[in-house]
Amino acid sequence: MSKILDKLEYLEHHTEHELMAVEDHIKVSTSKLQAQEAISEGRIDELETKVVSNINGGIEKRLKQLENSLDEGLVHRITSVEKVLNGKISESVVAVTSGMGGWKLPFFFLFIMFIASAVGLYMWYQQMKRKSHLP
């Protein structure tokens, strides 16, 4: 029986050593995993900042391209509308001015009327002068 008790004590002692070895191994593995986790978190943070900066840069670039294309489109539309309006205004000005005779003819007519009235007044004065016997 003592042999069995010795074997039992040996097994208990051996099991205790094995459990301590496993516990030490778990502690070492845990510390290594924590160190790797810290390193990985640093890398993940770096990658995250790179991705965010790349996305922001890409979005800003795309927005500038869209703004430029919209500006170009608006400028093109505005110039085409301006050309159409200028053409229509020019056509209407030509149509209105072609129907007009100008400013010279009415003034010539007024000048002739002024001369005719001056001659008529002079003739009337001469006639009145003969009738009234004025010197």
mmCIF file of C-alpha atoms in Angstrom:
data_model
loop_
_atom_site.group_PDB
_atom_site.id
_atom_site.type_symbol
_atom_site.label_atom_id
_atom_site.label_comp_id
_atom_site.label_asym_id
_atom_site.label_seq_id
_atom_site.Cartn_x
_atom_site.Cartn_y
_atom_site.Cartn_z
ATOM 1 C CA MET A 1 0.000 0.000 0.000
ATOM 2 C CA SER A 2 2.803 2.270 0.665
ATOM 3 C CA LYS A 3 3.904 1.768 -2.882
ATOM 4 C CA ILE A 4 0.489 2.912 -4.082
ATOM 5 C CA LEU A 5 0.636 5.907 -1.778
ATOM 6 C CA ASP A 6 4.101 6.741 -3.087
ATOM 7 C CA LYS A 7 2.839 6.496 -6.629
ATOM 8 C CA LEU A 8 -0.147 8.640 -5.740
ATOM 9 C CA GLU A 9 2.102 11.226 -4.121
ATOM 10 C CA TYR A 10 4.389 11.143 -7.173
ATOM 11 C CA LEU A 11 1.386 11.618 -9.480
ATOM 12 C CA GLU A 12 0.106 14.492 -7.360
ATOM 13 C CA HIS A 13 3.521 16.119 -7.379
ATOM 14 C CA HIS A 14 3.955 15.535 -11.110
ATOM 15 C CA THR A 15 0.425 16.855 -11.828
ATOM 16 C CA GLU A 16 1.133 19.943 -9.738
ATOM 17 C CA HIS A 17 4.298 20.608 -11.733
ATOM 18 C CA GLU A 18 2.453 20.068 -14.985
ATOM 19 C CA LEU A 19 -0.301 22.484 -13.885
ATOM 20 C CA MET A 20 2.308 25.089 -12.935
ATOM 21 C CA ALA A 21 4.016 24.643 -16.297
ATOM 22 C CA VAL A 22 0.678 25.046 -18.081
ATOM 23 C CA GLU A 23 -0.109 28.117 -15.982
ATOM 24 C CA ASP A 24 3.289 29.654 -16.793
ATOM 25 C CA HIS A 25 2.835 28.852 -20.452
ATOM 26 C CA ILE A 26 -0.615 30.494 -20.417
ATOM 27 C CA LYS A 27 0.830 33.618 -18.749
ATOM 28 C CA VAL A 28 3.651 33.850 -21.308
ATOM 29 C CA SER A 29 1.237 33.284 -24.199
ATOM 30 C CA THR A 30 -1.152 35.896 -22.818
ATOM 31 C CA SER A 31 1.596 38.489 -22.469
ATOM 32 C CA LYS A 32 2.825 37.758 -26.007
ATOM 33 C CA LEU A 33 -0.726 38.061 -27.354
ATOM 34 C CA GLN A 34 -1.191 41.376 -25.546
ATOM 35 C CA ALA A 35 2.056 42.704 -27.048
ATOM 36 C CA GLN A 36 0.991 41.570 -30.519
ATOM 37 C CA GLU A 37 -2.440 43.106 -29.955
ATOM 38 C CA ALA A 38 -0.874 46.472 -29.081
ATOM 39 C CA ILE A 39 1.292 46.314 -32.204
ATOM 40 C CA SER A 40 -1.705 45.312 -34.316
ATOM 41 C CA GLU A 41 -3.818 48.134 -32.904
ATOM 42 C CA GLY A 42 -1.084 50.621 -33.821
ATOM 43 C CA ARG A 43 -0.981 49.237 -37.367
ATOM 44 C CA ILE A 44 -4.786 49.304 -37.601
ATOM 45 C CA ASP A 45 -4.809 52.939 -36.464
ATOM 46 C CA GLU A 46 -2.183 53.807 -39.091
ATOM 47 C CA LEU A 47 -4.125 52.006 -41.807
ATOM 48 C CA GLU A 48 -7.332 53.680 -40.694
ATOM 49 C CA THR A 49 -5.784 57.149 -40.927
ATOM 50 C CA LYS A 50 -4.328 56.316 -44.348
ATOM 51 C CA VAL A 51 -7.676 55.049 -45.609
ATOM 52 C CA VAL A 52 -9.517 58.072 -44.249
ATOM 53 C CA SER A 53 -7.008 60.491 -45.792
ATOM 54 C CA ASN A 54 -7.171 58.646 -49.136
ATOM 55 C CA ILE A 55 -10.958 58.687 -49.102
ATOM 56 C CA ASN A 56 -11.070 62.365 -48.147
ATOM 57 C CA GLY A 57 -8.540 63.209 -50.856
ATOM 58 C CA GLY A 58 -10.505 61.211 -53.411
ATOM 59 C CA ILE A 59 -13.781 62.814 -52.393
ATOM 60 C CA GLU A 60 -12.292 66.308 -52.530
ATOM 61 C CA LYS A 61 -10.788 65.590 -55.943
ATOM 62 C CA ARG A 62 -14.105 64.259 -57.225
ATOM 63 C CA LEU A 63 -15.970 67.262 -55.823
ATOM 64 C CA LYS A 64 -13.565 69.644 -57.566
ATOM 65 C CA GLN A 65 -14.021 67.750 -60.819
ATOM 66 C CA LEU A 66 -17.798 67.949 -60.459
ATOM 67 C CA GLU A 67 -17.638 71.665 -59.631
ATOM 68 C CA ASN A 68 -15.451 72.319 -62.664
ATOM 69 C CA SER A 69 -17.708 70.329 -64.972
ATOM 70 C CA LEU A 70 -20.796 72.089 -63.605
ATOM 71 C CA ASP A 71 -19.093 75.481 -63.982
ATOM 72 C CA GLU A 72 -18.113 74.654 -67.550
ATOM 73 C CA GLY A 73 -21.630 73.455 -68.328
ATOM 74 C CA LEU A 74 -23.200 76.570 -66.852
ATOM 75 C CA VAL A 75 -20.779 78.847 -68.693
ATOM 76 C CA HIS A 76 -21.520 77.034 -71.942
ATOM 77 C CA ARG A 77 -25.287 77.319 -71.411
ATOM 78 C CA ILE A 78 -25.053 80.977 -70.425
ATOM 79 C CA THR A 79 -22.955 81.825 -73.479
ATOM 80 C CA SER A 80 -25.356 79.989 -75.773
ATOM 81 C CA VAL A 81 -28.349 81.803 -74.244
ATOM 82 C CA GLU A 82 -26.459 85.088 -74.515
ATOM 83 C CA LYS A 83 -25.716 84.450 -78.203
ATOM 84 C CA VAL A 84 -29.352 83.628 -78.902
ATOM 85 C CA LEU A 85 -30.591 86.733 -77.062
ATOM 86 C CA ASN A 86 -28.023 88.977 -78.774
ATOM 87 C CA GLY A 87 -29.079 87.585 -82.145
ATOM 88 C CA LYS A 88 -32.774 88.192 -81.442
ATOM 89 C CA ILE A 89 -32.116 91.703 -80.119
ATOM 90 C CA SER A 90 -29.988 92.532 -83.161
ATOM 91 C CA GLU A 91 -32.702 91.238 -85.488
ATOM 92 C CA SER A 92 -35.384 93.295 -83.751
ATOM 93 C CA VAL A 93 -33.202 96.443 -83.803
ATOM 94 C CA VAL A 94 -32.551 95.971 -87.522
ATOM 95 C CA ALA A 95 -36.255 95.417 -88.164
ATOM 96 C CA VAL A 96 -37.234 98.554 -86.234
ATOM 97 C CA THR A 97 -34.539 100.788 -87.741
ATOM 98 C CA SER A 98 -35.169 99.625 -91.306
ATOM 99 C CA GLY A 99 -38.753 100.945 -91.107
ATOM 100 C CA MET A 100 -37.614 104.359 -89.960
ATOM 101 C CA GLY A 101 -36.648 107.045 -92.475
ATOM 102 C CA GLY A 102 -34.085 108.649 -90.258
ATOM 103 C CA TRP A 103 -33.988 112.068 -88.584
ATOM 104 C CA LYS A 104 -33.028 114.182 -91.648
ATOM 105 C CA LEU A 105 -36.333 114.083 -93.512
ATOM 106 C CA PRO A 106 -38.527 115.473 -90.696
ATOM 107 C CA PHE A 107 -36.085 118.327 -90.059
ATOM 108 C CA PHE A 108 -35.932 119.124 -93.794
ATOM 109 C CA PHE A 109 -39.726 119.272 -93.850
ATOM 110 C CA LEU A 110 -39.738 121.603 -90.809
ATOM 111 C CA PHE A 111 -37.102 123.818 -92.465
ATOM 112 C CA ILE A 112 -39.216 124.098 -95.645
ATOM 113 C CA MET A 113 -42.270 124.989 -93.512
ATOM 114 C CA PHE A 114 -40.246 127.665 -91.704
ATOM 115 C CA ILE A 115 -39.071 129.187 -95.003
ATOM 116 C CA ALA A 116 -42.625 129.078 -96.448
ATOM 117 C CA SER A 117 -44.035 130.787 -93.349
ATOM 118 C CA ALA A 118 -41.301 133.441 -93.479
ATOM 119 C CA VAL A 119 -42.093 134.125 -97.151
ATOM 120 C CA GLY A 120 -45.828 134.194 -96.399
ATOM 121 C CA LEU A 121 -45.324 136.649 -93.517
ATOM 122 C CA TYR A 122 -43.146 138.854 -95.712
ATOM 123 C CA MET A 123 -45.776 138.889 -98.442
ATOM 124 C CA TRP A 124 -48.517 139.659 -95.915
ATOM 125 C CA TYR A 125 -46.403 142.467 -94.479
ATOM 126 C CA GLN A 126 -45.893 143.935 -97.950
ATOM 127 C CA GLN A 127 -49.598 143.776 -98.619
ATOM 128 C CA MET A 128 -50.417 145.424 -95.284
ATOM 129 C CA LYS A 129 -47.853 148.046 -95.942
ATOM 130 C CA ARG A 130 -49.548 149.041 -99.214
ATOM 131 C CA LYS A 131 -52.960 149.149 -97.590
ATOM 132 C CA SER A 132 -52.044 151.137 -94.544
ATOM 133 C CA HIS A 133 -49.844 153.633 -96.324
ATOM 134 C CA LEU A 134 -47.126 153.301 -93.804
ATOM 135 C CA PRO A 135 -43.822 154.869 -94.709
#
